[in-house]
Short mmCIF file of C-alpha atoms and ligand atoms in Angstrom, two decimals:
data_model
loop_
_atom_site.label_atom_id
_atom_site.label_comp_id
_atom_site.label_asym_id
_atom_site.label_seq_id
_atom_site.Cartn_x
_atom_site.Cartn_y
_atom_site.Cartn_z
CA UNK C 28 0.00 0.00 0.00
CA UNK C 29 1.15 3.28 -0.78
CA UNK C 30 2.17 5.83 2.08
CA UNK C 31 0.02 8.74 1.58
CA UNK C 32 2.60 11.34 4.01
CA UNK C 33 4.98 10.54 1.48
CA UNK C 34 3.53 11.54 -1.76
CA UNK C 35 3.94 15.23 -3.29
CA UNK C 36 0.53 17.40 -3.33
CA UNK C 37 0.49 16.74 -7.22
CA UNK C 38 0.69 13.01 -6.68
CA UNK C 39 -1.78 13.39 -4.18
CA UNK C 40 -3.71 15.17 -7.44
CA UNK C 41 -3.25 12.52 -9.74
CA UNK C 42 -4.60 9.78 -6.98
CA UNK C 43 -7.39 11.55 -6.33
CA UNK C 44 -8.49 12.51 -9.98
CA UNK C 45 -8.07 8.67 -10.34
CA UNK C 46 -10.60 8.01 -7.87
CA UNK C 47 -13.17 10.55 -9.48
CA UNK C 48 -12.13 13.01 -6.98
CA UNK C 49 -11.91 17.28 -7.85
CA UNK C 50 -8.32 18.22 -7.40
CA UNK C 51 -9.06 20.58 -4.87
CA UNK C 52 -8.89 17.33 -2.35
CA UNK C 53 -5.72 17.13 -2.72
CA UNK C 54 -4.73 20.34 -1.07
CA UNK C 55 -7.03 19.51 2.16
CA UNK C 56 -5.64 15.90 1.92
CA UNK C 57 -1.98 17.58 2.35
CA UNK C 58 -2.70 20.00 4.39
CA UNK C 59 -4.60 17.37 7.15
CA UNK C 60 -1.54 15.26 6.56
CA UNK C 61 1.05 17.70 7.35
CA UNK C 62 -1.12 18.61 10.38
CA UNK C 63 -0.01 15.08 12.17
CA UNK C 64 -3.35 13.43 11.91
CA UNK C 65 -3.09 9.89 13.36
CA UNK C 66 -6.47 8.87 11.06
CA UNK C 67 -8.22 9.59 8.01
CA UNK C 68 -11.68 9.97 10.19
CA UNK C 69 -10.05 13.32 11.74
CA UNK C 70 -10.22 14.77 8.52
CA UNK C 71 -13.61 16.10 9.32
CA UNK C 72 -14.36 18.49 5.85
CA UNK C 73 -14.11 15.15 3.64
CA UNK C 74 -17.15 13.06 2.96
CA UNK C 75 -17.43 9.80 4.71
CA UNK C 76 -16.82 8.10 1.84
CA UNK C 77 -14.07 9.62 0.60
CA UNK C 78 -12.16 8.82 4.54
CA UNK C 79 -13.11 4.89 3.82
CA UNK C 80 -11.78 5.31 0.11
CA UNK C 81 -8.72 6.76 1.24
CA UNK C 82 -7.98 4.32 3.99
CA UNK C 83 -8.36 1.01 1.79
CA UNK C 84 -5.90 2.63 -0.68
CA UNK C 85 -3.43 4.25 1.46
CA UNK C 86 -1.35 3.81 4.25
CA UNK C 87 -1.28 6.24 7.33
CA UNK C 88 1.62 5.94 9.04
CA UNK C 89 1.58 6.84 12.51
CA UNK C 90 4.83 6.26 14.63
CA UNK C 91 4.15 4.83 18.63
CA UNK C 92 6.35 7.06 21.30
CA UNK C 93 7.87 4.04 23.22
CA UNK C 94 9.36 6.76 25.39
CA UNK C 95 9.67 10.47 26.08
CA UNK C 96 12.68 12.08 27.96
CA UNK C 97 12.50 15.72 28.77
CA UNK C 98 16.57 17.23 29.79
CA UNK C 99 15.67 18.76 33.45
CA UNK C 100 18.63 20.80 32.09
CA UNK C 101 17.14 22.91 29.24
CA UNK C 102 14.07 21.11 28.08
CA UNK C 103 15.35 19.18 25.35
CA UNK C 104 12.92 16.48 23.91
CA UNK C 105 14.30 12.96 23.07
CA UNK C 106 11.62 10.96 21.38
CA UNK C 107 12.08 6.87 20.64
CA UNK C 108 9.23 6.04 17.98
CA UNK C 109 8.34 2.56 16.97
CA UNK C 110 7.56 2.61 13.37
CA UNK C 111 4.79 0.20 11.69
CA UNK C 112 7.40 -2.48 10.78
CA UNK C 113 8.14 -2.59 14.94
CA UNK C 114 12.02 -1.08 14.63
CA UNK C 115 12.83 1.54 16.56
CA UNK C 116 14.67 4.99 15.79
CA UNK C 117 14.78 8.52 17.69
CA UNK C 118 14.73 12.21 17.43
CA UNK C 119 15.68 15.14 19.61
CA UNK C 120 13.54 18.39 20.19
CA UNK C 121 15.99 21.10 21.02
CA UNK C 122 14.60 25.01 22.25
CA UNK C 123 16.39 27.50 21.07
CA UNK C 124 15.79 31.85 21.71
CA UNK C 125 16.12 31.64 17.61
CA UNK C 126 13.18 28.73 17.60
CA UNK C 127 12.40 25.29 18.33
CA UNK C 128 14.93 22.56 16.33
CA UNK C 129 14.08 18.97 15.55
CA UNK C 130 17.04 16.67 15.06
CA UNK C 131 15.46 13.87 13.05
CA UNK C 132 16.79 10.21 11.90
CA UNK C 133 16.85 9.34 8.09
CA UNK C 134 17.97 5.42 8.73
CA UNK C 135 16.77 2.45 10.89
CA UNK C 136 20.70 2.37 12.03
CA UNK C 137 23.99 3.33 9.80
CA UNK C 138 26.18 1.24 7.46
CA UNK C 139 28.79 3.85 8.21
CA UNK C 140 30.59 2.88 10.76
CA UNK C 141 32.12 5.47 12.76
CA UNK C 142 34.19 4.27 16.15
CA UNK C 143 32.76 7.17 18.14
CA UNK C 144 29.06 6.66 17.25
CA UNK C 145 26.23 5.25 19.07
CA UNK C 146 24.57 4.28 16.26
CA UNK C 147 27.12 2.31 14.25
CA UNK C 148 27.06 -0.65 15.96
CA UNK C 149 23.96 -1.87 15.50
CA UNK C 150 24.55 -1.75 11.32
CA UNK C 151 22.37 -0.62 8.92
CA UNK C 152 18.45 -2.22 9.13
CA UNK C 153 17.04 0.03 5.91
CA UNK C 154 16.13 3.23 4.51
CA UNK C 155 13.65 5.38 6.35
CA UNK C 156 10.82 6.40 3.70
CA UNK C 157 10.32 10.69 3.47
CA UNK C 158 7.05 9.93 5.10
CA UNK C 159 8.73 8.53 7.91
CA UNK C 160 11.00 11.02 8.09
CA UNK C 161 8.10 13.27 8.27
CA UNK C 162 6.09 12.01 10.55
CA UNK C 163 9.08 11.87 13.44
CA UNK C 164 8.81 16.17 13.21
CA UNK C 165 5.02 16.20 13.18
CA UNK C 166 4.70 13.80 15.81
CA UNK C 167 6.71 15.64 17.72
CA UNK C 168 4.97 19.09 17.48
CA UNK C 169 1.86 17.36 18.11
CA UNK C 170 3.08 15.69 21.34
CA UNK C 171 5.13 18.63 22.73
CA UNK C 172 2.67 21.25 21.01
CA UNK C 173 5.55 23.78 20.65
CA UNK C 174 6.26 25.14 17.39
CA UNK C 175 9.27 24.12 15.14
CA UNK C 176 11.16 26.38 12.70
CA UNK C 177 14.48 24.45 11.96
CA UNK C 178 15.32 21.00 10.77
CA UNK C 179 18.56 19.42 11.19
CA UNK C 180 19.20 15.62 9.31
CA UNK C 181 21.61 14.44 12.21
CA UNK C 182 19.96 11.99 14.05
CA UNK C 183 20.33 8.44 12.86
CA UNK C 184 21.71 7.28 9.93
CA UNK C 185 23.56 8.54 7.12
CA UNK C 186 21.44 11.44 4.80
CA UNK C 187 23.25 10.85 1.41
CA UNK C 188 22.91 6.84 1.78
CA UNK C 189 19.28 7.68 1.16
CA UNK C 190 19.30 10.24 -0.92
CA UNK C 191 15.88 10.41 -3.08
CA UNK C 192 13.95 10.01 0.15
CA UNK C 193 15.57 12.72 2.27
CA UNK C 194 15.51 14.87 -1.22
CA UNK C 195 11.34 14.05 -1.02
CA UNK C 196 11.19 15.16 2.73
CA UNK C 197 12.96 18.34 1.62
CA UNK C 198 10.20 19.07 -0.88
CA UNK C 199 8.01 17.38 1.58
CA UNK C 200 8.51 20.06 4.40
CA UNK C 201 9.30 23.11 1.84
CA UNK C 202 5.61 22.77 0.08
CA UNK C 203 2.92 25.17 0.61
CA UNK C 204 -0.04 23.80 2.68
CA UNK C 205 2.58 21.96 4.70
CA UNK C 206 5.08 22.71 7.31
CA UNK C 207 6.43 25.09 4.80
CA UNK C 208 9.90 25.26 6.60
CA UNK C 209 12.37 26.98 4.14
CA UNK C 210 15.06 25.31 3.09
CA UNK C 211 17.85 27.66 4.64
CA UNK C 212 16.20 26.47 7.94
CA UNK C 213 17.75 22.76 7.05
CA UNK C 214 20.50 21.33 7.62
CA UNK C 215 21.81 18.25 6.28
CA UNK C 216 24.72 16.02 7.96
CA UNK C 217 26.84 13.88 6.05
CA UNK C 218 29.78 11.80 6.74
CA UNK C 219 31.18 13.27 3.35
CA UNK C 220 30.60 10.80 0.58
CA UNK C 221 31.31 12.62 -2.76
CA UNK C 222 29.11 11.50 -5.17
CA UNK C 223 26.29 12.46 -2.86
CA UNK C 224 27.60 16.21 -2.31
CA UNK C 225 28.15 16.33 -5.90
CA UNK C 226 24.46 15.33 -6.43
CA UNK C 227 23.08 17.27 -4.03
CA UNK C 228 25.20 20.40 -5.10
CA UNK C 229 23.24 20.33 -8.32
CA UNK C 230 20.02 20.08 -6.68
CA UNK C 231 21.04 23.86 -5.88
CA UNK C 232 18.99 24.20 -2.36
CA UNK C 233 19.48 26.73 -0.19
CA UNK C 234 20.07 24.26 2.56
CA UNK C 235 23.23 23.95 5.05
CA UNK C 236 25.43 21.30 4.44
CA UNK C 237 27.26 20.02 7.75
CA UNK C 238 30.30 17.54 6.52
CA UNK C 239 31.74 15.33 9.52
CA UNK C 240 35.32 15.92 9.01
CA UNK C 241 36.39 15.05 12.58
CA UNK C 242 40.49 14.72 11.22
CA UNK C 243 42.20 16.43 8.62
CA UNK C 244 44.63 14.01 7.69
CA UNK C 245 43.71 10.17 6.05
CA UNK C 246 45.55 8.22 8.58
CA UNK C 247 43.69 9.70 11.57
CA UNK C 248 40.54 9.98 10.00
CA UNK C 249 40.13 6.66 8.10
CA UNK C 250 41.01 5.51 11.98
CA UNK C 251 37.73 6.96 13.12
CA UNK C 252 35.80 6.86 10.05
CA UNK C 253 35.97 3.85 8.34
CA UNK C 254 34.19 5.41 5.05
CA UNK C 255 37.35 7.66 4.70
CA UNK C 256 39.65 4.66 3.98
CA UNK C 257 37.85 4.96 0.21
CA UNK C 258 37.37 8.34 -0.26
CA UNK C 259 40.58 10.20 1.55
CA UNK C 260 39.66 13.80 2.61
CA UNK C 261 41.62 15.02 -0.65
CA UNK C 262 38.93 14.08 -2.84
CA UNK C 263 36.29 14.63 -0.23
CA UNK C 264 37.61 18.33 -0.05
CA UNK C 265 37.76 18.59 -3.58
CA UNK C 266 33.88 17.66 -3.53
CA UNK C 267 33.32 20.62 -1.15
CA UNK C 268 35.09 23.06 -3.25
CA UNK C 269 32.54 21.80 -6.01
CA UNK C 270 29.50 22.55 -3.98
CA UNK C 271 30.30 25.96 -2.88
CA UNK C 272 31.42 27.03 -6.16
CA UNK C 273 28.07 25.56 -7.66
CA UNK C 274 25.82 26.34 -4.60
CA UNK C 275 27.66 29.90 -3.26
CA UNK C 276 26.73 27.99 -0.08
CA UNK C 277 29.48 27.84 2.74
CA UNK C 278 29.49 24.42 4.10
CA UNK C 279 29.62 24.34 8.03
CA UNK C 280 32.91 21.15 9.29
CA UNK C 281 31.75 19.15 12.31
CA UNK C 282 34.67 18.26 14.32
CA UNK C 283 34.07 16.24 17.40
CA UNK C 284 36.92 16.79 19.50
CA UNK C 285 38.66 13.64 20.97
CA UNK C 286 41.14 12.77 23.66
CA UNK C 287 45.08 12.36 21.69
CA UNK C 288 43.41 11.59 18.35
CA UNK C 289 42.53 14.93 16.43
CA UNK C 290 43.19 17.62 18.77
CA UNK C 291 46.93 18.46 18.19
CA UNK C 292 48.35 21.69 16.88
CA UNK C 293 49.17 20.26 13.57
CA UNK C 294 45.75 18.79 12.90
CA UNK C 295 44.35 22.13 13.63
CA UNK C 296 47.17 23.99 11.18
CA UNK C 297 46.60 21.12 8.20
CA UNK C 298 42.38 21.77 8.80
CA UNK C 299 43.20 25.59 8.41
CA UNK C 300 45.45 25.26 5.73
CA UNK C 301 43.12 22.62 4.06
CA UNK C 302 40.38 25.26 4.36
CA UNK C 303 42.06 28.14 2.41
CA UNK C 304 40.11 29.87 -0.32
CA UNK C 305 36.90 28.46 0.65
CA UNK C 306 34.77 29.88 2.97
CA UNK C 307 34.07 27.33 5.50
CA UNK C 308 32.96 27.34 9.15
CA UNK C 309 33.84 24.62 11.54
CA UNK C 310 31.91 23.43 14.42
CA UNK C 311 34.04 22.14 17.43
CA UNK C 312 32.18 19.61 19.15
CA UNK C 313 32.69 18.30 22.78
CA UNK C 314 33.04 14.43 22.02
CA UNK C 315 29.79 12.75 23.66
CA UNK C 316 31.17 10.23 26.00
CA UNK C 317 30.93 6.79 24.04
CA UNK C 318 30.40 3.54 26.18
CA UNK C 319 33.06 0.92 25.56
CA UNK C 320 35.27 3.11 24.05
CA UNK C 321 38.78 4.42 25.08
CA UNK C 322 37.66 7.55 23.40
CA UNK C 323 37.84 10.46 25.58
CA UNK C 324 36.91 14.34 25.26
CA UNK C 325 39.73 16.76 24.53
CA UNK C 326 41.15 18.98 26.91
CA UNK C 327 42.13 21.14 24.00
CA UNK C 328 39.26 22.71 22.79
CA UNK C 329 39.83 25.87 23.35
CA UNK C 330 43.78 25.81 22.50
CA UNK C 331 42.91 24.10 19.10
CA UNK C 332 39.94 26.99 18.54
CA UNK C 333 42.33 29.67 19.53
CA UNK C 334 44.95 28.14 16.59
CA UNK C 335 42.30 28.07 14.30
CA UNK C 336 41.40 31.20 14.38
CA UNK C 337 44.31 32.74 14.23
CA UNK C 338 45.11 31.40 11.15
CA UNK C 339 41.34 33.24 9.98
CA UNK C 340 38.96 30.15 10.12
CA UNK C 341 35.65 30.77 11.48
CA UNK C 342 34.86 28.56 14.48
CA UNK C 343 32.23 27.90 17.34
CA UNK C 344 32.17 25.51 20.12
CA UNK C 345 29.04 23.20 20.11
CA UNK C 346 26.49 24.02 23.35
CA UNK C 347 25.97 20.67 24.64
CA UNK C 348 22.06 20.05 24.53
CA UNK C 349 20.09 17.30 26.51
CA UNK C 350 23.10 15.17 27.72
CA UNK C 351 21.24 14.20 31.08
CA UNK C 352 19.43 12.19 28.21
CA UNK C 353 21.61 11.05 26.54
CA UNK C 354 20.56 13.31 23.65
CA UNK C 355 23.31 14.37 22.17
CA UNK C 356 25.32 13.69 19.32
CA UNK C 357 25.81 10.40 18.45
CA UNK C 358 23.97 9.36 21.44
CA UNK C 359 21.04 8.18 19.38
CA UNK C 360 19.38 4.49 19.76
CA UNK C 361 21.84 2.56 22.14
CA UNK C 362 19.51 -0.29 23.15
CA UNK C 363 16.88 1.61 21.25
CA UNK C 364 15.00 -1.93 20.71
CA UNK C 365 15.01 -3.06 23.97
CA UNK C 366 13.53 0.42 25.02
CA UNK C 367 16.30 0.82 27.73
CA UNK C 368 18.66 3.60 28.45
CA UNK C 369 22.09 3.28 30.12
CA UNK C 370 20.69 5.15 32.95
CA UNK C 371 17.94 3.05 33.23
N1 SAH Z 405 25.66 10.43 9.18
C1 SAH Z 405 25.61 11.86 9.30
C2 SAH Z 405 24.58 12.37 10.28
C3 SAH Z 405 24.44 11.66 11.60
S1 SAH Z 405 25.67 11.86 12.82
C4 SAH Z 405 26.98 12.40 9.61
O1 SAH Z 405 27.92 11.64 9.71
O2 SAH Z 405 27.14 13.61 9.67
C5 SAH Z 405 25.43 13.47 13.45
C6 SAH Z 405 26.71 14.11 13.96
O3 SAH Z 405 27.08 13.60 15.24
C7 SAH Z 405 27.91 13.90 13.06
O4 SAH Z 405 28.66 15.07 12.94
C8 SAH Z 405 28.67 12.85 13.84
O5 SAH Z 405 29.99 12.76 13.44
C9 SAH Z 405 28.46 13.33 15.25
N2 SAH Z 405 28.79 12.38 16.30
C10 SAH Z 405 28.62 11.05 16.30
N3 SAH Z 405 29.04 10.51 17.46
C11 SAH Z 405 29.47 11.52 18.23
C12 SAH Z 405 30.03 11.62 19.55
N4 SAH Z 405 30.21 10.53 20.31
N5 SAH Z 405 30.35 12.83 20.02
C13 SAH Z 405 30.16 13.94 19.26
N6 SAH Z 405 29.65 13.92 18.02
C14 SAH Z 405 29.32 12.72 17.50
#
């Protein structure tokens, strides 16, 4: 059956014209949708028929909260959904004075593999569909009932590994009758896989692209992120030059900093002279304590954003959000299918 939350208002058209419908359906249809209705009976200015039609042909997804953690801190939101197929993923509601952020998922777990993330060990289950991907921000407007102006694509799960269904959600969110969240109010994480920026740099959106760089040199960061080993931050900095040139879009450099591994003074001079001629604005990020790991937080941070700046690179230091909850970066679904926390 299809999934009606992930179909464009002008596929919504042609379905309904199919069924004898006036166009004009379509629009309510979306607009009910987009609303977070968990049924096709709340859509109360359709006729009766038309509900029953709609719910033998389509599929209304409707994600379960399994559980709900609010930070006693600052009132960050950590959602874990069950989707209809019974696995698991999560996403973060973060306040901000500059308006309400979700931090959604756009995989049932990550093929990626990166040693300091929650999330890699449990592999890669599949895609997320843009409906799903959907449904995790309206879902969580309609349980919080705050408003949300900002999307970030950094939860679970690598963005560019499914690429035509996060490129639907994009449209998905943008359209009018919708959410209508504007694109420069999106952000998009990736890992940094080439092809994809390449792709998505001709797509021309106005959104932000985030590119986990974590290490500017191949041997430390194919250490930490196995995708580097075939891609080597050469090329994958080459693929950045691409996109701004194409886009005129500066790309913002996550860099999670981390105990002896990428916070020396050379790593910060290579990632400053690495980021010559193009504008560029890197993100230091306190590293998110990882269980099982040897992996510690830096004591550098502010010594490695002091050299970078010098040297005229942009930087900020990450505000840690929710980490009573384990909300954080990289924090996402550790024994998300058993429903249990560490804490718990
Ligand atoms: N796959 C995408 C998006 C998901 S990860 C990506 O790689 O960007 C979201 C962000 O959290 C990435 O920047 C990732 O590198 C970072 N991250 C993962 N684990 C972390 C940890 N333990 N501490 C800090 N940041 C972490």
């Amino acid at each position: 059956m299809t999934e009606i939350k992930s179909l464009l208002p002008e596929e919504l058209k042609t379905g309904l014209t199919e069924l004898g419908e006036p166009a004009f359906r379509a629009g309510q249809i979306f607009s009910w949708l987009h609303k977070g209705v968990s049924s096709f009976d709340e859509m109360t200015n359709l006729p009766l028929t038309l509900r029953q039609t709609l719910a033998e042909r389509y599929l209304l997804t409707v994600p379960e909260i399994v559980r709900r953690q609010v930070s006693q801190a600052d009132g960050t939101r950590k959602y874990l959904w069950r989707l209809t197929d019974g696995n698991c993923i999560e996403s973060v509601l973060m306040r901000y004075h500059h308006g309400n952020t979700v931090c959604l998922s756009s995989q049932v777990g990550c093929r990626m593999g990166c040693v300091f993330c929650a999330s890699a060990p449990m592999g890669h289950i599949r895609n997320l569909t843009p409906g799903e991907m959907l449904d995790q921000v309206l879902f969580t407007i309609r349980d919080s009932g705050e408003t949300v102006s900002n999307l970030v694509l950094m939860g679970i799960g690598e963005p560019l590994d499914n690429y035509d269904n996060v490129m639907r959600f994009l449209h998905l969110v943008n359209r009018p009758g919708g959410l209508e969240i504007g694109m420069r109010h999106i952000s998009l994480s990736t890992c940094g896989l080439p092809e994809g920026i390449d792709k998505l740099a001709s797509e021309r959106l106005q959104l932000t692209l985030s590119v986990s760089l974590h290490a500017p040199d191949d041997e430390t960061r194919s250490r930490i992120m196995p995708v580097n080993r075939a891609v080597g931050v050469e090329k994958l900095f080459d693929a950045c030059r691409r996109y701004f040139r194409t886009t005129g879009r500066r790309i913002s450099y996550e860099y999670a900093m981390i105990d002896g591994v990428n916070d020396a003074a050379w790593q910060a001079d290579l990632l400053a002279e690495r980021l010559k001629g193009m504008p560029g604005h890197v993100n230091l990020i306190p590293l998110n304590n990882v269980p099982d790991s040897p992996l510690k937080p830096s004591r550098h941070t502010e010594d490695f954003r002091r050299r970078l700046e010098r040297q005229g690179v942009t930087v900020t230091v990450r505000r840690r959000m929710g980490s009573d909850i384990d909300a954080a970066c990289g924090q996402l679904r550790r024994h998300a299918m058993t429903g249990t926390t560490e804490k718990e």
